[in-house]
């Protein structure tokens, strides 16, 4: 099926020994085999003994970590979320940011979410104990939570076709984009092991899939099984014509693909079908018009028969297409990071696209001698044994295989793309922002940005533009002026975030002066959007003042005070649309050139405020007159000082409209995703066992009794939230029937603490919590939903003798708020 060109505009990944895509590139280029013993930390997390005899695998570090604060998720809810859900949220976010869009810019897009994931085995003992744990263990909530927290408004769905799942999902996403049902598609795969048992109990070991040495040796004579790996990756897709229109960076273009099934064309359901594999490749190539292949990223299962079946299917199609004598490189990512099962296909695509980005093709690891069952000498296709470097601009086409254990086969074709190059000026002065939600993330973002600037492939001007326009503003931030790329790199190495914001009043001082015509060209390098506000007048000084004033205010820097003579007031009125250009020029001579009054006014204002004074004059007279503590004077006649205004404004917690700052859109460039803070969220089996032995009650236990289910009611309709702040969860009502017994009535004038204590007990009962609930915790974040709200109505009405409107909980979602509301109603 021809895709009519689908662009990959963003991607993210986390693999064994690879926290970032640049780490992954190093693993690939060095032919690293990342399979290793299970770490002591992982064994502790899983409640295993230190000497437990586990399989070896390519594991992700810090599987327990998740930046819950970044997504506004309470810590308690994050504890109950499976690592698949947490990793999916972070990597989906990184893919959007990598594409050059802030989350705010991307919110509300017609973007579908398709995800493939390993089975969730986290927190099995408590999986059904509360609404939080039920939702936290649902696979379908991986894509559901991504769509919710990123506010993506096309369909979201899980894909499960075994090892070909994520590649099949990519194929279907391309179909949705072709028909223009979706504008974007976010597709990902996740493979994690949260149930690593001893070797004899491991399911893949039991099925005979794993190599005795736990090493994948795809297409090698010593191939004896695959290796297990953890990893996850996401790609953001968009129609090529739309991506080109919007100035997106394009990693590569998906041109065609095909999906089919083995049916009964194999000896067993788990065995490969040579005919089906040959046909799926043939159809994908035929629809593309027989591609000019340069490389094949194989499924490479790592056993002799499976590899030989795949190779023969490729050979037959190469001969039929007249490509059998062409030099084509063969590789398989499983040899580096293990078999990622549901995430294998998207991991293969990310590997190929990294190669396109850096003009490289990456070799097979663990390859020594070709499988004797494969006649590589008869064709030009050959295992790649060392990293191959291509000349920039070389045309490349890669075919990617994905074959599922249940019989679903996929093959897709992807081409590289020549992105438009911005004329890079490493010596151009710039304003560059760096922002995060925490100090740990700030330093991580700084390090990643520096790595990207040093990689030799990231255009400096495009990187600055993308960083400023496509990163959300966090509380921890720094805007800097830098003279050049090298200056920025030096600053990044020692950059620190701003300390506590220092409140300042912004004061604009506009007084008419006789001066030479200010040249727009002197400002447009540092302030590219200013030219759009530059309207020539007969008075040189007015031309500059009008442009500067309108530019500053349009960028978001609205002054608290404006001190102006009559000519200056005319500038303000003209900028507000209340005067014509003729009126403005007529007022040009109405000036007193006296700064004494301005200084006196500043002295009054400085008694109660720190001031940032912006002098629109060209002669610097005001700076010479003002020597007041807490008063800083900047002259916009000097571009470097004008930059100081933006720096001071942003670093004190204010926003800058970067679209106005630049005015014209510039090409985006891919930059590393967000460096999430590593906060541990894990419920260990070891801890639960210790609690049972010691007699300590676990934090959450299965219910012993619960309220009776209410009678059917009309579903509650929630208003749309542009910025999600609470998440109504869907959970079944507790099965056991026991009415909440009302305690002695509390008078409407009773103490607030009594009402709060009653509500805490009620919530603990309904939510099946045995530990305490803080009075400021959100009912919905604790797992509450419309069904559980209805269960609260009768106990509250009986306790306080009031008519309780169940809709009240949506506005009073904490115990503290609800208690106040109950007392108000009762009184």
PDB file of N, CA, C and O in Angstrom, residues 39-105:
ATOM      1  N   UNK A  39      20.379  -6.508  37.422  1.00  0.00           N
ATOM      2  CA  UNK A  39      21.081  -5.742  38.451  1.00  0.00           C
ATOM      3  C   UNK A  39      20.501  -6.022  39.838  1.00  0.00           C
ATOM      4  O   UNK A  39      19.355  -6.475  39.987  1.00  0.00           O
ATOM      5  N   UNK A  40      21.298  -5.724  40.847  1.00  0.00           N
ATOM      6  CA  UNK A  40      20.842  -5.895  42.231  1.00  0.00           C
ATOM      7  C   UNK A  40      19.646  -4.990  42.522  1.00  0.00           C
ATOM      8  O   UNK A  40      18.720  -5.379  43.241  1.00  0.00           O
ATOM      9  N   UNK A  41      19.678  -3.775  41.964  1.00  0.00           N
ATOM     10  CA  UNK A  41      18.559  -2.862  42.183  1.00  0.00           C
ATOM     11  C   UNK A  41      17.267  -3.452  41.628  1.00  0.00           C
ATOM     12  O   UNK A  41      16.221  -3.419  42.287  1.00  0.00           O
ATOM     13  N   UNK A  42      17.321  -4.017  40.417  1.00  0.00           N
ATOM     14  CA  UNK A  42      16.122  -4.585  39.820  1.00  0.00           C
ATOM     15  C   UNK A  42      15.609  -5.763  40.650  1.00  0.00           C
ATOM     16  O   UNK A  42      14.399  -5.921  40.833  1.00  0.00           O
ATOM     17  N   UNK A  43      16.512  -6.577  41.150  1.00  0.00           N
ATOM     18  CA  UNK A  43      16.084  -7.705  41.986  1.00  0.00           C
ATOM     19  C   UNK A  43      15.379  -7.213  43.246  1.00  0.00           C
ATOM     20  O   UNK A  43      14.378  -7.788  43.679  1.00  0.00           O
ATOM     21  N   UNK A  44      15.903  -6.128  43.825  1.00  0.00           N
ATOM     22  CA  UNK A  44      15.244  -5.575  45.011  1.00  0.00           C
ATOM     23  C   UNK A  44      13.855  -5.071  44.667  1.00  0.00           C
ATOM     24  O   UNK A  44      12.899  -5.280  45.419  1.00  0.00           O
ATOM     25  N   UNK A  45      13.738  -4.381  43.545  1.00  0.00           N
ATOM     26  CA  UNK A  45      12.444  -3.867  43.138  1.00  0.00           C
ATOM     27  C   UNK A  45      11.427  -4.987  42.958  1.00  0.00           C
ATOM     28  O   UNK A  45      10.244  -4.832  43.285  1.00  0.00           O
ATOM     29  N   UNK A  46      11.888  -6.103  42.433  1.00  0.00           N
ATOM     30  CA  UNK A  46      10.979  -7.209  42.146  1.00  0.00           C
ATOM     31  C   UNK A  46      10.821  -8.161  43.318  1.00  0.00           C
ATOM     32  O   UNK A  46      10.131  -9.175  43.215  1.00  0.00           O
ATOM     33  N   UNK A  47      11.480  -7.845  44.441  1.00  0.00           N
ATOM     34  CA  UNK A  47      11.353  -8.685  45.621  1.00  0.00           C
ATOM     35  C   UNK A  47      12.063 -10.008  45.505  1.00  0.00           C
ATOM     36  O   UNK A  47      11.687 -10.996  46.154  1.00  0.00           O
ATOM     37  N   UNK A  48      13.114 -10.075  44.654  1.00  0.00           N
ATOM     38  CA  UNK A  48      13.868 -11.306  44.462  1.00  0.00           C
ATOM     39  C   UNK A  48      15.074 -11.349  45.386  1.00  0.00           C
ATOM     40  O   UNK A  48      15.604 -10.309  45.792  1.00  0.00           O
ATOM     41  N   UNK A  49      15.507 -12.539  45.684  1.00  0.00           N
ATOM     42  CA  UNK A  49      16.706 -12.706  46.491  1.00  0.00           C
ATOM     43  C   UNK A  49      17.919 -12.247  45.689  1.00  0.00           C
ATOM     44  O   UNK A  49      17.936 -12.356  44.454  1.00  0.00           O
ATOM     45  N   UNK A  50      18.960 -11.744  46.355  1.00  0.00           N
ATOM     46  CA  UNK A  50      20.152 -11.271  45.629  1.00  0.00           C
ATOM     47  C   UNK A  50      20.789 -12.343  44.752  1.00  0.00           C
ATOM     48  O   UNK A  50      21.373 -12.027  43.716  1.00  0.00           O
ATOM     49  N   UNK A  51      20.679 -13.610  45.157  1.00  0.00           N
ATOM     50  CA  UNK A  51      21.305 -14.682  44.383  1.00  0.00           C
ATOM     51  C   UNK A  51      20.317 -15.370  43.454  1.00  0.00           C
ATOM     52  O   UNK A  51      20.580 -16.475  42.961  1.00  0.00           O
ATOM     53  N   UNK A  52      19.153 -14.755  43.189  1.00  0.00           N
ATOM     54  CA  UNK A  52      18.156 -15.353  42.297  1.00  0.00           C
ATOM     55  C   UNK A  52      18.767 -15.585  40.920  1.00  0.00           C
ATOM     56  O   UNK A  52      19.459 -14.717  40.379  1.00  0.00           O
ATOM     57  N   UNK A  53      18.511 -16.750  40.358  1.00  0.00           N
ATOM     58  CA  UNK A  53      19.084 -17.143  39.075  1.00  0.00           C
ATOM     59  C   UNK A  53      18.140 -16.716  37.962  1.00  0.00           C
ATOM     60  O   UNK A  53      17.252 -17.474  37.555  1.00  0.00           O
ATOM     61  N   UNK A  54      18.311 -15.492  37.485  1.00  0.00           N
ATOM     62  CA  UNK A  54      17.408 -14.920  36.475  1.00  0.00           C
ATOM     63  C   UNK A  54      18.021 -15.015  35.089  1.00  0.00           C
ATOM     64  O   UNK A  54      19.224 -15.203  34.926  1.00  0.00           O
ATOM     65  N   UNK A  55      17.169 -14.844  34.091  1.00  0.00           N
ATOM     66  CA  UNK A  55      17.679 -14.728  32.730  1.00  0.00           C
ATOM     67  C   UNK A  55      18.477 -13.438  32.604  1.00  0.00           C
ATOM     68  O   UNK A  55      18.315 -12.505  33.387  1.00  0.00           O
ATOM     69  N   UNK A  56      19.345 -13.381  31.605  1.00  0.00           N
ATOM     70  CA  UNK A  56      20.010 -12.127  31.269  1.00  0.00           C
ATOM     71  C   UNK A  56      19.144 -11.384  30.252  1.00  0.00           C
ATOM     72  O   UNK A  56      18.435 -11.993  29.455  1.00  0.00           O
ATOM     73  N   UNK A  57      19.210 -10.080  30.289  1.00  0.00           N
ATOM     74  CA  UNK A  57      18.430  -9.286  29.348  1.00  0.00           C
ATOM     75  C   UNK A  57      19.022  -7.887  29.209  1.00  0.00           C
ATOM     76  O   UNK A  57      19.841  -7.469  30.035  1.00  0.00           O
ATOM     77  N   UNK A  58      18.598  -7.213  28.181  1.00  0.00           N
ATOM     78  CA  UNK A  58      18.944  -5.796  28.030  1.00  0.00           C
ATOM     79  C   UNK A  58      17.922  -4.977  28.772  1.00  0.00           C
ATOM     80  O   UNK A  58      16.795  -4.808  28.303  1.00  0.00           O
ATOM     81  N   UNK A  59      18.285  -4.485  29.924  1.00  0.00           N
ATOM     82  CA  UNK A  59      17.303  -3.849  30.805  1.00  0.00           C
ATOM     83  C   UNK A  59      17.455  -2.335  30.819  1.00  0.00           C
ATOM     84  O   UNK A  59      18.537  -1.790  30.606  1.00  0.00           O
ATOM     85  N   UNK A  60      16.342  -1.660  31.079  1.00  0.00           N
ATOM     86  CA  UNK A  60      16.312  -0.208  31.238  1.00  0.00           C
ATOM     87  C   UNK A  60      16.622   0.119  32.690  1.00  0.00           C
ATOM     88  O   UNK A  60      16.065  -0.488  33.603  1.00  0.00           O
ATOM     89  N   UNK A  61      17.487   1.066  32.892  1.00  0.00           N
ATOM     90  CA  UNK A  61      17.769   1.512  34.248  1.00  0.00           C
ATOM     91  C   UNK A  61      16.610   2.359  34.775  1.00  0.00           C
ATOM     92  O   UNK A  61      15.874   2.972  34.016  1.00  0.00           O
ATOM     93  N   UNK A  62      16.478   2.405  36.071  1.00  0.00           N
ATOM     94  CA  UNK A  62      15.503   3.287  36.737  1.00  0.00           C
ATOM     95  C   UNK A  62      14.076   3.049  36.255  1.00  0.00           C
ATOM     96  O   UNK A  62      13.313   3.995  35.984  1.00  0.00           O
ATOM     97  N   UNK A  63      13.709   1.778  36.152  1.00  0.00           N
ATOM     98  CA  UNK A  63      12.346   1.448  35.718  1.00  0.00           C
ATOM     99  C   UNK A  63      11.303   1.947  36.718  1.00  0.00           C
ATOM    100  O   UNK A  63      10.134   2.095  36.401  1.00  0.00           O
ATOM    101  N   UNK A  64      11.760   2.221  37.938  1.00  0.00           N
ATOM    102  CA  UNK A  64      10.852   2.691  38.987  1.00  0.00           C
ATOM    103  C   UNK A  64      10.621   4.196  38.954  1.00  0.00           C
ATOM    104  O   UNK A  64       9.754   4.701  39.668  1.00  0.00           O
ATOM    105  N   UNK A  65      11.373   4.903  38.147  1.00  0.00           N
ATOM    106  CA  UNK A  65      11.349   6.370  38.209  1.00  0.00           C
ATOM    107  C   UNK A  65      10.320   6.981  37.262  1.00  0.00           C
ATOM    108  O   UNK A  65      10.124   6.511  36.135  1.00  0.00           O
ATOM    109  N   UNK A  66       9.713   8.052  37.738  1.00  0.00           N
ATOM    110  CA  UNK A  66       8.694   8.756  36.956  1.00  0.00           C
ATOM    111  C   UNK A  66       8.549  10.171  37.507  1.00  0.00           C
ATOM    112  O   UNK A  66       8.495  10.380  38.721  1.00  0.00           O
ATOM    113  N   UNK A  67       8.486  11.144  36.612  1.00  0.00           N
ATOM    114  CA  UNK A  67       8.367  12.549  37.003  1.00  0.00           C
ATOM    115  C   UNK A  67       6.884  12.916  37.136  1.00  0.00           C
ATOM    116  O   UNK A  67       6.299  13.568  36.266  1.00  0.00           O
ATOM    117  N   UNK A  68       6.283  12.475  38.241  1.00  0.00           N
ATOM    118  CA  UNK A  68       4.839  12.689  38.417  1.00  0.00           C
ATOM    119  C   UNK A  68       4.481  14.165  38.492  1.00  0.00           C
ATOM    120  O   UNK A  68       3.400  14.582  38.064  1.00  0.00           O
ATOM    121  N   UNK A  69       5.397  14.984  39.030  1.00  0.00           N
ATOM    122  CA  UNK A  69       5.092  16.416  39.176  1.00  0.00           C
ATOM    123  C   UNK A  69       4.983  17.105  37.821  1.00  0.00           C
ATOM    124  O   UNK A  69       4.207  18.045  37.656  1.00  0.00           O
ATOM    125  N   UNK A  70       5.750  16.649  36.854  1.00  0.00           N
ATOM    126  CA  UNK A  70       5.705  17.246  35.515  1.00  0.00           C
ATOM    127  C   UNK A  70       4.302  17.120  34.920  1.00  0.00           C
ATOM    128  O   UNK A  70       3.810  18.038  34.257  1.00  0.00           O
ATOM    129  N   UNK A  71       3.647  15.984  35.157  1.00  0.00           N
ATOM    130  CA  UNK A  71       2.325  15.741  34.591  1.00  0.00           C
ATOM    131  C   UNK A  71       1.193  16.125  35.550  1.00  0.00           C
ATOM    132  O   UNK A  71       0.022  15.960  35.213  1.00  0.00           O
ATOM    133  N   UNK A  72       1.559  16.631  36.734  1.00  0.00           N
ATOM    134  CA  UNK A  72       0.531  17.002  37.694  1.00  0.00           C
ATOM    135  C   UNK A  72      -0.197  15.817  38.283  1.00  0.00           C
ATOM    136  O   UNK A  72      -1.365  15.921  38.661  1.00  0.00           O
ATOM    137  N   UNK A  73       0.485  14.680  38.375  1.00  0.00           N
ATOM    138  CA  UNK A  73      -0.119  13.463  38.915  1.00  0.00           C
ATOM    139  C   UNK A  73       0.318  13.312  40.370  1.00  0.00           C
ATOM    140  O   UNK A  73       1.514  13.353  40.663  1.00  0.00           O
ATOM    141  N   UNK A  74      -0.622  13.121  41.291  1.00  0.00           N
ATOM    142  CA  UNK A  74      -0.235  12.943  42.694  1.00  0.00           C
ATOM    143  C   UNK A  74       0.678  11.737  42.865  1.00  0.00           C
ATOM    144  O   UNK A  74       0.577  10.745  42.141  1.00  0.00           O
ATOM    145  N   UNK A  75       1.546  11.821  43.835  1.00  0.00           N
ATOM    146  CA  UNK A  75       2.514  10.755  44.082  1.00  0.00           C
ATOM    147  C   UNK A  75       1.828   9.414  44.336  1.00  0.00           C
ATOM    148  O   UNK A  75       2.284   8.368  43.877  1.00  0.00           O
ATOM    149  N   UNK A  76       0.718   9.448  45.055  1.00  0.00           N
ATOM    150  CA  UNK A  76       0.025   8.195  45.378  1.00  0.00           C
ATOM    151  C   UNK A  76      -0.487   7.520  44.112  1.00  0.00           C
ATOM    152  O   UNK A  76      -0.384   6.306  43.948  1.00  0.00           O
ATOM    153  N   UNK A  77      -1.043   8.305  43.200  1.00  0.00           N
ATOM    154  CA  UNK A  77      -1.524   7.717  41.948  1.00  0.00           C
ATOM    155  C   UNK A  77      -0.359   7.164  41.128  1.00  0.00           C
ATOM    156  O   UNK A  77      -0.464   6.097  40.520  1.00  0.00           O
ATOM    157  N   UNK A  78       0.757   7.889  41.112  1.00  0.00           N
ATOM    158  CA  UNK A  78       1.928   7.431  40.359  1.00  0.00           C
ATOM    159  C   UNK A  78       2.436   6.096  40.889  1.00  0.00           C
ATOM    160  O   UNK A  78       2.917   5.248  40.122  1.00  0.00           O
ATOM    161  N   UNK A  79       2.356   5.884  42.207  1.00  0.00           N
ATOM    162  CA  UNK A  79       2.777   4.611  42.785  1.00  0.00           C
ATOM    163  C   UNK A  79       2.006   3.444  42.184  1.00  0.00           C
ATOM    164  O   UNK A  79       2.552   2.362  41.985  1.00  0.00           O
ATOM    165  N   UNK A  80       0.728   3.651  41.914  1.00  0.00           N
ATOM    166  CA  UNK A  80      -0.124   2.571  41.421  1.00  0.00           C
ATOM    167  C   UNK A  80      -0.102   2.433  39.904  1.00  0.00           C
ATOM    168  O   UNK A  80      -0.634   1.463  39.368  1.00  0.00           O
ATOM    169  N   UNK A  81       0.469   3.395  39.205  1.00  0.00           N
ATOM    170  CA  UNK A  81       0.563   3.294  37.751  1.00  0.00           C
ATOM    171  C   UNK A  81       1.647   2.302  37.370  1.00  0.00           C
ATOM    172  O   UNK A  81       2.746   2.323  37.930  1.00  0.00           O
ATOM    173  N   UNK A  82       1.360   1.460  36.401  1.00  0.00           N
ATOM    174  CA  UNK A  82       2.369   0.502  35.947  1.00  0.00           C
ATOM    175  C   UNK A  82       3.523   1.254  35.295  1.00  0.00           C
ATOM    176  O   UNK A  82       3.345   2.357  34.767  1.00  0.00           O
ATOM    177  N   UNK A  83       4.721   0.688  35.313  1.00  0.00           N
ATOM    178  CA  UNK A  83       5.848   1.359  34.642  1.00  0.00           C
ATOM    179  C   UNK A  83       5.612   1.535  33.155  1.00  0.00           C
ATOM    180  O   UNK A  83       6.156   2.466  32.551  1.00  0.00           O
ATOM    181  N   UNK A  84       4.786   0.673  32.550  1.00  0.00           N
ATOM    182  CA  UNK A  84       4.466   0.859  31.132  1.00  0.00           C
ATOM    183  C   UNK A  84       3.691   2.152  30.915  1.00  0.00           C
ATOM    184  O   UNK A  84       3.954   2.899  29.958  1.00  0.00           O
ATOM    185  N   UNK A  85       2.740   2.440  31.792  1.00  0.00           N
ATOM    186  CA  UNK A  85       1.991   3.699  31.668  1.00  0.00           C
ATOM    187  C   UNK A  85       2.892   4.904  31.890  1.00  0.00           C
ATOM    188  O   UNK A  85       2.818   5.903  31.168  1.00  0.00           O
ATOM    189  N   UNK A  86       3.758   4.809  32.876  1.00  0.00           N
ATOM    190  CA  UNK A  86       4.629   5.952  33.188  1.00  0.00           C
ATOM    191  C   UNK A  86       5.633   6.201  32.065  1.00  0.00           C
ATOM    192  O   UNK A  86       5.832   7.350  31.650  1.00  0.00           O
ATOM    193  N   UNK A  87       6.255   5.131  31.577  1.00  0.00           N
ATOM    194  CA  UNK A  87       7.231   5.277  30.504  1.00  0.00           C
ATOM    195  C   UNK A  87       6.560   5.773  29.225  1.00  0.00           C
ATOM    196  O   UNK A  87       7.117   6.602  28.497  1.00  0.00           O
ATOM    197  N   UNK A  88       5.356   5.283  28.958  1.00  0.00           N
ATOM    198  CA  UNK A  88       4.633   5.743  27.782  1.00  0.00           C
ATOM    199  C   UNK A  88       4.358   7.233  27.821  1.00  0.00           C
ATOM    200  O   UNK A  88       4.512   7.934  26.818  1.00  0.00           O
ATOM    201  N   UNK A  89       3.962   7.746  28.980  1.00  0.00           N
ATOM    202  CA  UNK A  89       3.699   9.180  29.109  1.00  0.00           C
ATOM    203  C   UNK A  89       4.949  10.005  28.844  1.00  0.00           C
ATOM    204  O   UNK A  89       4.918  11.005  28.119  1.00  0.00           O
ATOM    205  N   UNK A  90       6.063   9.599  29.434  1.00  0.00           N
ATOM    206  CA  UNK A  90       7.289  10.380  29.277  1.00  0.00           C
ATOM    207  C   UNK A  90       7.784  10.347  27.832  1.00  0.00           C
ATOM    208  O   UNK A  90       8.182  11.384  27.281  1.00  0.00           O
ATOM    209  N   UNK A  91       7.772   9.173  27.198  1.00  0.00           N
ATOM    210  CA  UNK A  91       8.318   9.082  25.843  1.00  0.00           C
ATOM    211  C   UNK A  91       7.381   9.692  24.806  1.00  0.00           C
ATOM    212  O   UNK A  91       7.845  10.242  23.798  1.00  0.00           O
ATOM    213  N   UNK A  92       6.084   9.619  25.016  1.00  0.00           N
ATOM    214  CA  UNK A  92       5.156  10.315  24.117  1.00  0.00           C
ATOM    215  C   UNK A  92       5.401  11.821  24.182  1.00  0.00           C
ATOM    216  O   UNK A  92       5.417  12.511  23.156  1.00  0.00           O
ATOM    217  N   UNK A  93       5.611  12.326  25.386  1.00  0.00           N
ATOM    218  CA  UNK A  93       5.921  13.750  25.567  1.00  0.00           C
ATOM    219  C   UNK A  93       7.228  14.111  24.872  1.00  0.00           C
ATOM    220  O   UNK A  93       7.316  15.135  24.176  1.00  0.00           O
ATOM    221  N   UNK A  94       8.239  13.269  25.043  1.00  0.00           N
ATOM    222  CA  UNK A  94       9.529  13.545  24.408  1.00  0.00           C
ATOM    223  C   UNK A  94       9.414  13.575  22.892  1.00  0.00           C
ATOM    224  O   UNK A  94      10.075  14.381  22.223  1.00  0.00           O
ATOM    225  N   UNK A  95       8.597  12.698  22.308  1.00  0.00           N
ATOM    226  CA  UNK A  95       8.449  12.668  20.853  1.00  0.00           C
ATOM    227  C   UNK A  95       7.839  13.959  20.334  1.00  0.00           C
ATOM    228  O   UNK A  95       8.252  14.487  19.292  1.00  0.00           O
ATOM    229  N   UNK A  96       6.857  14.490  21.055  1.00  0.00           N
ATOM    230  CA  UNK A  96       6.235  15.760  20.650  1.00  0.00           C
ATOM    231  C   UNK A  96       7.247  16.902  20.756  1.00  0.00           C
ATOM    232  O   UNK A  96       7.385  17.721  19.832  1.00  0.00           O
ATOM    233  N   UNK A  97       7.968  16.954  21.869  1.00  0.00           N
ATOM    234  CA  UNK A  97       8.974  18.007  22.042  1.00  0.00           C
ATOM    235  C   UNK A  97      10.083  17.872  21.015  1.00  0.00           C
ATOM    236  O   UNK A  97      10.580  18.867  20.473  1.00  0.00           O
ATOM    237  N   UNK A  98      10.498  16.638  20.732  1.00  0.00           N
ATOM    238  CA  UNK A  98      11.550  16.398  19.749  1.00  0.00           C
ATOM    239  C   UNK A  98      11.150  16.895  18.362  1.00  0.00           C
ATOM    240  O   UNK A  98      12.001  17.293  17.557  1.00  0.00           O
ATOM    241  N   UNK A  99       9.852  16.887  18.086  1.00  0.00           N
ATOM    242  CA  UNK A  99       9.356  17.361  16.795  1.00  0.00           C
ATOM    243  C   UNK A  99       9.357  18.877  16.675  1.00  0.00           C
ATOM    244  O   UNK A  99       9.093  19.410  15.597  1.00  0.00           O
ATOM    245  N   UNK A 100       9.637  19.568  17.772  1.00  0.00           N
ATOM    246  CA  UNK A 100       9.673  21.019  17.718  1.00  0.00           C
ATOM    247  C   UNK A 100       8.361  21.682  18.076  1.00  0.00           C
ATOM    248  O   UNK A 100       8.067  22.791  17.612  1.00  0.00           O
ATOM    249  N   UNK A 101       7.566  21.004  18.904  1.00  0.00           N
ATOM    250  CA  UNK A 101       6.308  21.571  19.384  1.00  0.00           C
ATOM    251  C   UNK A 101       6.314  21.564  20.909  1.00  0.00           C
ATOM    252  O   UNK A 101       6.684  20.561  21.529  1.00  0.00           O
ATOM    253  N   UNK A 102       5.895  22.662  21.505  1.00  0.00           N
ATOM    254  CA  UNK A 102       5.674  22.641  22.947  1.00  0.00           C
ATOM    255  C   UNK A 102       4.387  21.880  23.212  1.00  0.00           C
ATOM    256  O   UNK A 102       3.542  21.725  22.315  1.00  0.00           O
ATOM    257  N   UNK A 103       4.209  21.402  24.428  1.00  0.00           N
ATOM    258  CA  UNK A 103       2.976  20.689  24.748  1.00  0.00           C
ATOM    259  C   UNK A 103       1.774  21.609  24.638  1.00  0.00           C
ATOM    260  O   UNK A 103       0.683  21.186  24.243  1.00  0.00           O
ATOM    261  N   UNK A 104       1.964  22.879  24.973  1.00  0.00           N
ATOM    262  CA  UNK A 104       0.869  23.838  24.862  1.00  0.00           C
ATOM    263  C   UNK A 104       0.473  24.034  23.404  1.00  0.00           C
ATOM    264  O   UNK A 104      -0.709  24.108  23.074  1.00  0.00           O
ATOM    265  N   UNK A 105       1.443  24.097  22.508  1.00  0.00           N
ATOM    266  CA  UNK A 105       1.153  24.248  21.083  1.00  0.00           C
ATOM    267  C   UNK A 105       0.448  23.017  20.524  1.00  0.00           C
ATOM    268  O   UNK A 105      -0.392  23.118  19.632  1.00  0.00           O
TER     269      UNK A 105
END
